[in-house]
PDB file of C-alpha atoms in Angstrom:
ATOM      1  CA  MET A 287      26.383  14.612  -7.659  1.00  0.00           C
ATOM      2  CA  LYS A 288      25.875  12.506  -4.645  1.00  0.00           C
ATOM      3  CA  ARG A 289      26.444   8.644  -5.258  1.00  0.00           C
ATOM      4  CA  ILE A 290      23.345   6.879  -4.707  1.00  0.00           C
ATOM      5  CA  THR A 291      23.722   4.102  -1.887  1.00  0.00           C
ATOM      6  CA  ILE A 292      21.681   0.936  -1.729  1.00  0.00           C
ATOM      7  CA  LEU A 293      21.611  -1.677   0.786  1.00  0.00           C
ATOM      8  CA  ILE A 294      21.222  -5.286   0.533  1.00  0.00           C
ATOM      9  CA  ALA A 295      19.893  -7.438   3.004  1.00  0.00           C
ATOM     10  CA  ASP A 296      20.039 -11.279   2.333  1.00  0.00           C
ATOM     11  CA  ASP A 297      21.750 -13.916   4.543  1.00  0.00           C
ATOM     12  CA  GLU A 298      22.543 -15.777   1.179  1.00  0.00           C
ATOM     13  CA  VAL A 299      25.764 -14.079   0.204  1.00  0.00           C
ATOM     14  CA  GLU A 300      25.505 -15.665  -3.465  1.00  0.00           C
ATOM     15  CA  ILE A 301      22.263 -13.788  -3.821  1.00  0.00           C
ATOM     16  CA  ALA A 302      23.711 -10.180  -1.887  1.00  0.00           C
ATOM     17  CA  ASP A 303      26.735 -10.587  -4.323  1.00  0.00           C
ATOM     18  CA  LEU A 304      24.871 -11.336  -7.875  1.00  0.00           C
ATOM     19  CA  VAL A 305      22.416  -8.270  -6.863  1.00  0.00           C
ATOM     20  CA  ALA A 306      25.539  -6.144  -6.141  1.00  0.00           C
ATOM     21  CA  LEU A 307      27.458  -6.896  -9.030  1.00  0.00           C
ATOM     22  CA  HIS A 308      24.390  -5.978 -11.272  1.00  0.00           C
ATOM     23  CA  LEU A 309      23.759  -2.652  -9.291  1.00  0.00           C
ATOM     24  CA  GLN A 310      27.276  -1.739  -9.011  1.00  0.00           C
ATOM     25  CA  LYS A 311      27.500  -2.046 -13.065  1.00  0.00           C
ATOM     26  CA  GLU A 312      24.825   1.193 -12.658  1.00  0.00           C
ATOM     27  CA  GLY A 313      26.842   2.816 -10.762  1.00  0.00           C
ATOM     28  CA  TYR A 314      25.306   2.473  -7.281  1.00  0.00           C
ATOM     29  CA  HIS A 315      27.317   2.146  -3.960  1.00  0.00           C
ATOM     30  CA  ILE A 316      26.485  -0.964  -2.486  1.00  0.00           C
ATOM     31  CA  ILE A 317      26.230  -1.952   1.525  1.00  0.00           C
ATOM     32  CA  LYS A 318      25.542  -5.483   2.349  1.00  0.00           C
ATOM     33  CA  ALA A 319      24.209  -6.807   5.432  1.00  0.00           C
ATOM     34  CA  PHE A 320      23.603 -10.734   6.163  1.00  0.00           C
ATOM     35  CA  ASP A 321      21.333 -10.127   9.033  1.00  0.00           C
ATOM     36  CA  GLY A 322      18.079  -8.004  10.105  1.00  0.00           C
ATOM     37  CA  LYS A 323      20.121  -6.111  12.958  1.00  0.00           C
ATOM     38  CA  ALA A 324      22.863  -5.299  10.746  1.00  0.00           C
ATOM     39  CA  ALA A 325      20.274  -3.971   8.217  1.00  0.00           C
ATOM     40  CA  VAL A 326      18.645  -1.872  10.443  1.00  0.00           C
ATOM     41  CA  GLN A 327      22.187  -0.431  11.918  1.00  0.00           C
ATOM     42  CA  ALA A 328      23.210   0.482   8.661  1.00  0.00           C
ATOM     43  CA  VAL A 329      20.123   2.539   7.641  1.00  0.00           C
ATOM     44  CA  GLN A 330      20.662   4.082  11.106  1.00  0.00           C
ATOM     45  CA  THR A 331      24.207   4.761  10.706  1.00  0.00           C
ATOM     46  CA  GLN A 332      24.558   5.521   6.782  1.00  0.00           C
ATOM     47  CA  ALA A 333      22.822   7.743   4.120  1.00  0.00           C
ATOM     48  CA  ILE A 334      20.454   4.678   2.525  1.00  0.00           C
ATOM     49  CA  ASP A 335      18.763   5.824  -0.599  1.00  0.00           C
ATOM     50  CA  LEU A 336      16.894   2.320  -1.194  1.00  0.00           C
ATOM     51  CA  ALA A 337      17.059  -1.016   0.528  1.00  0.00           C
ATOM     52  CA  ILE A 338      16.482  -4.278  -0.807  1.00  0.00           C
ATOM     53  CA  LEU A 339      15.697  -6.747   1.839  1.00  0.00           C
ATOM     54  CA  ASP A 340      15.038 -10.437   1.986  1.00  0.00           C
ATOM     55  CA  ILE A 341      12.028 -11.747   4.262  1.00  0.00           C
ATOM     56  CA  MET A 342      14.017 -14.777   6.140  1.00  0.00           C
ATOM     57  CA  MET A 343      16.927 -13.437   7.792  1.00  0.00           C
ATOM     58  CA  PRO A 344      18.465 -14.184  11.153  1.00  0.00           C
ATOM     59  CA  GLY A 345      17.675 -12.497  14.165  1.00  0.00           C
ATOM     60  CA  MET A 346      15.412 -10.060  12.868  1.00  0.00           C
ATOM     61  CA  ASP A 347      13.078 -11.110   9.458  1.00  0.00           C
ATOM     62  CA  GLY A 348      12.472  -8.608   6.685  1.00  0.00           C
ATOM     63  CA  TYR A 349       9.108  -7.727   8.188  1.00  0.00           C
ATOM     64  CA  GLU A 350      10.419  -6.539  11.459  1.00  0.00           C
ATOM     65  CA  VAL A 351      13.362  -4.770   9.634  1.00  0.00           C
ATOM     66  CA  THR A 352      10.909  -2.887   7.555  1.00  0.00           C
ATOM     67  CA  ARG A 353       8.927  -1.976  10.915  1.00  0.00           C
ATOM     68  CA  LYS A 354      11.873  -0.449  12.468  1.00  0.00           C
ATOM     69  CA  ILE A 355      13.010   1.452   9.247  1.00  0.00           C
ATOM     70  CA  ARG A 356       9.294   2.938   8.580  1.00  0.00           C
ATOM     71  CA  GLU A 357       9.465   4.365  12.096  1.00  0.00           C
ATOM     72  CA  GLN A 358      11.984   6.946  10.909  1.00  0.00           C
ATOM     73  CA  TYR A 359      12.804   6.807   7.503  1.00  0.00           C
ATOM     74  CA  HIS A 360      10.787   7.072   3.855  1.00  0.00           C
ATOM     75  CA  LEU A 361      13.185   5.331   1.536  1.00  0.00           C
ATOM     76  CA  PRO A 362      12.337   2.994  -0.917  1.00  0.00           C
ATOM     77  CA  ILE A 363      12.026  -0.635   0.147  1.00  0.00           C
ATOM     78  CA  ILE A 364      12.114  -3.928  -2.490  1.00  0.00           C
ATOM     79  CA  PHE A 365      11.276  -7.254  -0.788  1.00  0.00           C
ATOM     80  CA  LEU A 366      13.348  -9.819  -2.910  1.00  0.00           C
ATOM     81  CA  SER A 367      12.309 -12.815  -0.940  1.00  0.00           C
ATOM     82  CA  ALA A 368      11.862 -16.764  -1.683  1.00  0.00           C
ATOM     83  CA  LYS A 369       8.473 -16.494   0.104  1.00  0.00           C
ATOM     84  CA  THR A 370       5.889 -16.561  -2.781  1.00  0.00           C
ATOM     85  CA  SER A 371       2.419 -16.524  -1.184  1.00  0.00           C
ATOM     86  CA  ASP A 372      -0.138 -13.473  -1.939  1.00  0.00           C
ATOM     87  CA  MET A 373      -0.185 -13.263   1.666  1.00  0.00           C
ATOM     88  CA  ASP A 374       3.477 -12.893   2.364  1.00  0.00           C
ATOM     89  CA  LYS A 375       3.518 -10.009  -0.588  1.00  0.00           C
ATOM     90  CA  ILE A 376       0.215  -8.380   1.205  1.00  0.00           C
ATOM     91  CA  THR A 377       2.086  -8.369   4.503  1.00  0.00           C
ATOM     92  CA  GLY A 378       5.226  -6.658   3.177  1.00  0.00           C
ATOM     93  CA  LEU A 379       3.226  -3.844   1.135  1.00  0.00           C
ATOM     94  CA  VAL A 380       1.044  -3.085   4.245  1.00  0.00           C
ATOM     95  CA  LEU A 381       4.048  -2.849   6.592  1.00  0.00           C
ATOM     96  CA  GLY A 382       5.215   0.014   4.138  1.00  0.00           C
ATOM     97  CA  ALA A 383       7.399  -1.731   1.217  1.00  0.00           C
ATOM     98  CA  ASP A 384       7.140  -0.246  -1.949  1.00  0.00           C
ATOM     99  CA  ASP A 385       7.759  -3.222  -4.393  1.00  0.00           C
ATOM    100  CA  TYR A 386       8.382  -6.995  -4.160  1.00  0.00           C
ATOM    101  CA  MET A 387      10.117  -9.748  -5.919  1.00  0.00           C
ATOM    102  CA  THR A 388      10.254 -13.464  -5.734  1.00  0.00           C
ATOM    103  CA  LYS A 389      13.089 -15.683  -5.891  1.00  0.00           C
ATOM    104  CA  PRO A 390      14.384 -17.094  -8.460  1.00  0.00           C
ATOM    105  CA  PHE A 391      14.541 -13.588  -9.929  1.00  0.00           C
ATOM    106  CA  ASN A 392      15.529 -11.460 -13.314  1.00  0.00           C
ATOM    107  CA  PRO A 393      18.632  -9.520 -12.307  1.00  0.00           C
ATOM    108  CA  MET A 394      17.878  -6.948 -15.216  1.00  0.00           C
ATOM    109  CA  GLU A 395      14.003  -6.669 -14.026  1.00  0.00           C
ATOM    110  CA  LEU A 396      15.242  -6.093 -10.612  1.00  0.00           C
ATOM    111  CA  VAL A 397      17.554  -3.173 -11.518  1.00  0.00           C
ATOM    112  CA  ALA A 398      14.659  -1.792 -13.921  1.00  0.00           C
ATOM    113  CA  ARG A 399      12.298  -1.852 -10.359  1.00  0.00           C
ATOM    114  CA  VAL A 400      15.281  -0.218  -8.603  1.00  0.00           C
ATOM    115  CA  ASN A 401      15.945   2.294 -11.124  1.00  0.00           C
ATOM    116  CA  SER A 402      12.256   3.073 -11.149  1.00  0.00           C
ATOM    117  CA  GLN A 403      11.678   3.602  -7.284  1.00  0.00           C
ATOM    118  CA  LEU A 404      14.876   5.646  -7.246  1.00  0.00           C
ATOM    119  CA  ARG A 405      13.436   8.102 -10.184  1.00  0.00           C
ATOM    120  CA  ARG A 406      10.165   8.377  -7.905  1.00  0.00           C
ATOM    121  CA  SER A 407      11.634   9.061  -4.791  1.00  0.00           C
ATOM    122  CA  LEU A 408      14.139  11.490  -6.378  1.00  0.00           C
ATOM    123  CA  GLN A 409      11.443  13.357  -8.064  1.00  0.00           C
ATOM    124  CA  PHE A 410       9.424  13.836  -4.945  1.00  0.00           C
ATOM    125  CA  SER A 411      12.560  14.794  -2.851  1.00  0.00           C
ATOM    126  CA  GLN A 412      13.496  17.530  -5.662  1.00  0.00           C
ATOM    127  CA  SER A 413       9.970  18.811  -6.210  1.00  0.00           C
ATOM    128  CA  VAL A 414       8.494  22.149  -5.292  1.00  0.00           C
ATOM    129  CA  PRO A 415       6.483  20.984  -1.951  1.00  0.00           C
ATOM    130  CA  ILE A 416       2.816  21.469  -2.578  1.00  0.00           C
ATOM    131  CA  GLN A 417       1.120  23.529   0.648  1.00  0.00           C
ATOM    132  CA  ARG A 418      -1.326  20.906   1.930  1.00  0.00           C
ATOM    133  CA  SER A 419      -3.491  22.006   4.560  1.00  0.00           C
ATOM    134  CA  ILE A 420      -4.735  20.405   7.703  1.00  0.00           C
ATOM    135  CA  LEU A 421      -7.968  18.352   7.278  1.00  0.00           C
ATOM    136  CA  GLU A 422     -10.567  18.028   9.589  1.00  0.00           C
ATOM    137  CA  LYS A 423     -13.269  15.612   8.574  1.00  0.00           C
ATOM    138  CA  GLY A 424     -16.006  14.126  11.520  1.00  0.00           C
ATOM    139  CA  GLY A 425     -13.549  13.672  14.441  1.00  0.00           C
ATOM    140  CA  LEU A 426     -10.550  12.868  11.748  1.00  0.00           C
ATOM    141  CA  ILE A 427      -7.688  15.241  11.748  1.00  0.00           C
ATOM    142  CA  ILE A 428      -5.376  14.431   9.038  1.00  0.00           C
ATOM    143  CA  SER A 429      -2.285  16.692   9.496  1.00  0.00           C
ATOM    144  CA  PRO A 430       0.547  16.579   6.463  1.00  0.00           C
ATOM    145  CA  ASP A 431       3.209  18.707   8.266  1.00  0.00           C
ATOM    146  CA  GLN A 432       3.340  16.153  11.149  1.00  0.00           C
ATOM    147  CA  HIS A 433       2.147  13.025   8.669  1.00  0.00           C
ATOM    148  CA  SER A 434      -0.025  12.401  11.549  1.00  0.00           C
ATOM    149  CA  VAL A 435      -3.677  11.309  11.866  1.00  0.00           C
ATOM    150  CA  THR A 436      -5.789  11.419  14.979  1.00  0.00           C
ATOM    151  CA  LEU A 437      -9.286   9.898  15.142  1.00  0.00           C
ATOM    152  CA  TYR A 438     -11.501  11.895  18.118  1.00  0.00           C
ATOM    153  CA  GLY A 439      -8.082  12.679  19.760  1.00  0.00           C
ATOM    154  CA  LYS A 440      -6.451   9.406  19.653  1.00  0.00           C
ATOM    155  CA  PRO A 441      -3.468   8.508  17.358  1.00  0.00           C
ATOM    156  CA  VAL A 442      -4.019   6.514  14.359  1.00  0.00           C
ATOM    157  CA  GLU A 443      -0.576   4.954  13.110  1.00  0.00           C
ATOM    158  CA  LEU A 444      -0.412   4.631   9.318  1.00  0.00           C
ATOM    159  CA  THR A 445       2.209   3.700   6.958  1.00  0.00           C
ATOM    160  CA  PRO A 446       3.100   6.439   4.178  1.00  0.00           C
ATOM    161  CA  LYS A 447       1.268   4.831   1.594  1.00  0.00           C
ATOM    162  CA  GLU A 448      -1.814   4.873   3.817  1.00  0.00           C
ATOM    163  CA  PHE A 449      -1.500   7.951   4.670  1.00  0.00           C
ATOM    164  CA  ASP A 450      -0.900   9.437   1.205  1.00  0.00           C
ATOM    165  CA  ILE A 451      -3.969   7.325   0.319  1.00  0.00           C
ATOM    166  CA  LEU A 452      -6.154   9.073   2.912  1.00  0.00           C
ATOM    167  CA  TYR A 453      -5.007  12.435   2.226  1.00  0.00           C
ATOM    168  CA  LEU A 454      -5.644  12.089  -1.435  1.00  0.00           C
ATOM    169  CA  LEU A 455      -9.347  10.848  -0.770  1.00  0.00           C
ATOM    170  CA  ALA A 456     -10.095  13.049   1.909  1.00  0.00           C
ATOM    171  CA  SER A 457      -8.788  16.036   0.294  1.00  0.00           C
ATOM    172  CA  HIS A 458     -11.664  15.660  -2.602  1.00  0.00           C
ATOM    173  CA  PRO A 459     -14.720  14.721  -0.953  1.00  0.00           C
ATOM    174  CA  LYS A 460     -17.201  12.952  -2.964  1.00  0.00           C
ATOM    175  CA  GLN A 461     -14.577  12.500  -6.036  1.00  0.00           C
ATOM    176  CA  VAL A 462     -14.383   8.798  -7.080  1.00  0.00           C
ATOM    177  CA  PHE A 463     -10.854   7.561  -7.365  1.00  0.00           C
ATOM    178  CA  SER A 464     -10.193   4.417  -9.607  1.00  0.00           C
ATOM    179  CA  ALA A 465      -7.829   1.939  -8.157  1.00  0.00           C
ATOM    180  CA  GLU A 466      -5.329   2.919 -10.925  1.00  0.00           C
ATOM    181  CA  SER A 467      -5.772   6.721 -10.562  1.00  0.00           C
ATOM    182  CA  ILE A 468      -4.893   6.091  -6.851  1.00  0.00           C
ATOM    183  CA  PHE A 469      -1.787   3.819  -7.575  1.00  0.00           C
ATOM    184  CA  GLU A 470      -0.666   6.346 -10.046  1.00  0.00           C
ATOM    185  CA  GLN A 471      -0.858   9.582  -7.829  1.00  0.00           C
ATOM    186  CA  VAL A 472       0.315   7.831  -4.503  1.00  0.00           C
ATOM    187  CA  TRP A 473       2.916   5.433  -6.176  1.00  0.00           C
ATOM    188  CA  GLY A 474       4.059   8.176  -8.447  1.00  0.00           C
ATOM    189  CA  GLU A 475       4.451   5.740 -11.579  1.00  0.00           C
ATOM    190  CA  ALA A 476       2.123   3.826 -13.859  1.00  0.00           C
ATOM    191  CA  TYR A 477      -0.318   1.490 -12.996  1.00  0.00           C
ATOM    192  CA  TYR A 478       0.706  -2.196 -13.525  1.00  0.00           C
ATOM    193  CA  GLU A 479      -1.433  -5.006 -12.433  1.00  0.00           C
ATOM    194  CA  SER A 480      -1.563  -3.516  -9.054  1.00  0.00           C
ATOM    195  CA  GLY A 481      -5.326  -3.419  -8.040  1.00  0.00           C
ATOM    196  CA  ASN A 482      -4.742  -5.708  -5.381  1.00  0.00           C
ATOM    197  CA  THR A 483      -2.081  -3.523  -3.808  1.00  0.00           C
ATOM    198  CA  VAL A 484      -4.222  -0.725  -3.413  1.00  0.00           C
ATOM    199  CA  MET A 485      -7.423  -2.786  -2.373  1.00  0.00           C
ATOM    200  CA  VAL A 486      -5.353  -4.065   0.327  1.00  0.00           C
ATOM    201  CA  HIS A 487      -3.999  -0.800   1.740  1.00  0.00           C
ATOM    202  CA  ILE A 488      -7.554   0.616   1.531  1.00  0.00           C
ATOM    203  CA  ARG A 489      -8.630  -2.345   3.911  1.00  0.00           C
ATOM    204  CA  THR A 490      -6.016  -1.874   6.292  1.00  0.00           C
ATOM    205  CA  LEU A 491      -6.418   1.662   5.790  1.00  0.00           C
ATOM    206  CA  ARG A 492     -10.460   0.948   6.855  1.00  0.00           C
ATOM    207  CA  LYS A 493      -9.249  -1.218   9.824  1.00  0.00           C
ATOM    208  CA  LYS A 494      -7.162   1.084  11.437  1.00  0.00           C
ATOM    209  CA  LEU A 495      -9.683   3.993  11.614  1.00  0.00           C
ATOM    210  CA  GLY A 496     -12.062   1.378  13.167  1.00  0.00           C
ATOM    211  CA  GLU A 497     -14.708   0.981  10.233  1.00  0.00           C
ATOM    212  CA  ASP A 498     -16.735  -2.362  10.142  1.00  0.00           C
ATOM    213  CA  VAL A 499     -17.325  -4.203   6.930  1.00  0.00           C
ATOM    214  CA  GLY A 500     -20.243  -2.334   5.530  1.00  0.00           C
ATOM    215  CA  LYS A 501     -19.758   0.339   7.572  1.00  0.00           C
ATOM    216  CA  ASN A 502     -17.527   2.459   6.083  1.00  0.00           C
ATOM    217  CA  LYS A 503     -18.040   5.797   7.365  1.00  0.00           C
ATOM    218  CA  PHE A 504     -15.026   7.341   5.824  1.00  0.00           C
ATOM    219  CA  ILE A 505     -13.834   5.519   2.853  1.00  0.00           C
ATOM    220  CA  LYS A 506     -16.759   3.989   0.373  1.00  0.00           C
ATOM    221  CA  THR A 507     -16.409   1.797  -2.489  1.00  0.00           C
ATOM    222  CA  ILE A 508     -18.324   2.488  -5.370  1.00  0.00           C
ATOM    223  CA  TRP A 509     -18.440  -0.791  -6.929  1.00  0.00           C
ATOM    224  CA  GLY A 510     -16.847  -1.108 -10.162  1.00  0.00           C
ATOM    225  CA  VAL A 511     -15.826   2.078 -10.157  1.00  0.00           C
ATOM    226  CA  GLY A 512     -13.590   3.302  -7.472  1.00  0.00           C
ATOM    227  CA  TYR A 513     -13.028   4.834  -4.096  1.00  0.00           C
ATOM    228  CA  THR A 514     -14.519   7.821  -2.626  1.00  0.00           C
ATOM    229  CA  PHE A 515     -14.360   9.903   0.552  1.00  0.00           C
ATOM    230  CA  ASN A 516     -17.340  10.498   2.738  1.00  0.00           C
ATOM    231  CA  GLU A 517     -17.678  14.001   4.309  1.00  0.00           C
TER     232      GLU A 517
END
């Protein structure tokens, strides 16, 4: 069986060593990077299964590292950062991170979150692919094979989570999905105080689709219930 490799990118050597120690006890192979450029190089040159990133790293911060990774790879990303504001968390999630923990942290909780993300990722990669067709909705074309979206012929750049939310809603027009349902189907794990995560992704998705506040052509909010796709 392939040994799972985890990248830990943090300029604080003590933190990287502590995280590595706990994950190695779980049997994971660890690669460490102490700046953003080294983190990107590690992902590009080695088979990384999951990345744990700090935000405030020299040379290239964790946000930029995430952007670079998401251009080519879909591996799970967990932010582990001293930045604790809601906006920092929202920014990380919008850029494509799968989870966000703040320092100081409980190492055992981090291990649990790593295990959860890897289980979800492994289940996705081993599952039998479901045939998903191209959707065309009012100038919007969603191609699951290319993982691409165009609006009136112009490409719309979406993160993997934004794409999955859009495809879920568009493939079930008029059906109302609660935030809990969206999270469980897109993230593939149990819902836990994640309403804001879904809300943030919906908001950025609408912005990328060029929708004005109060004039949501594609994604409609059903207040107190959830979200639905307008045909």
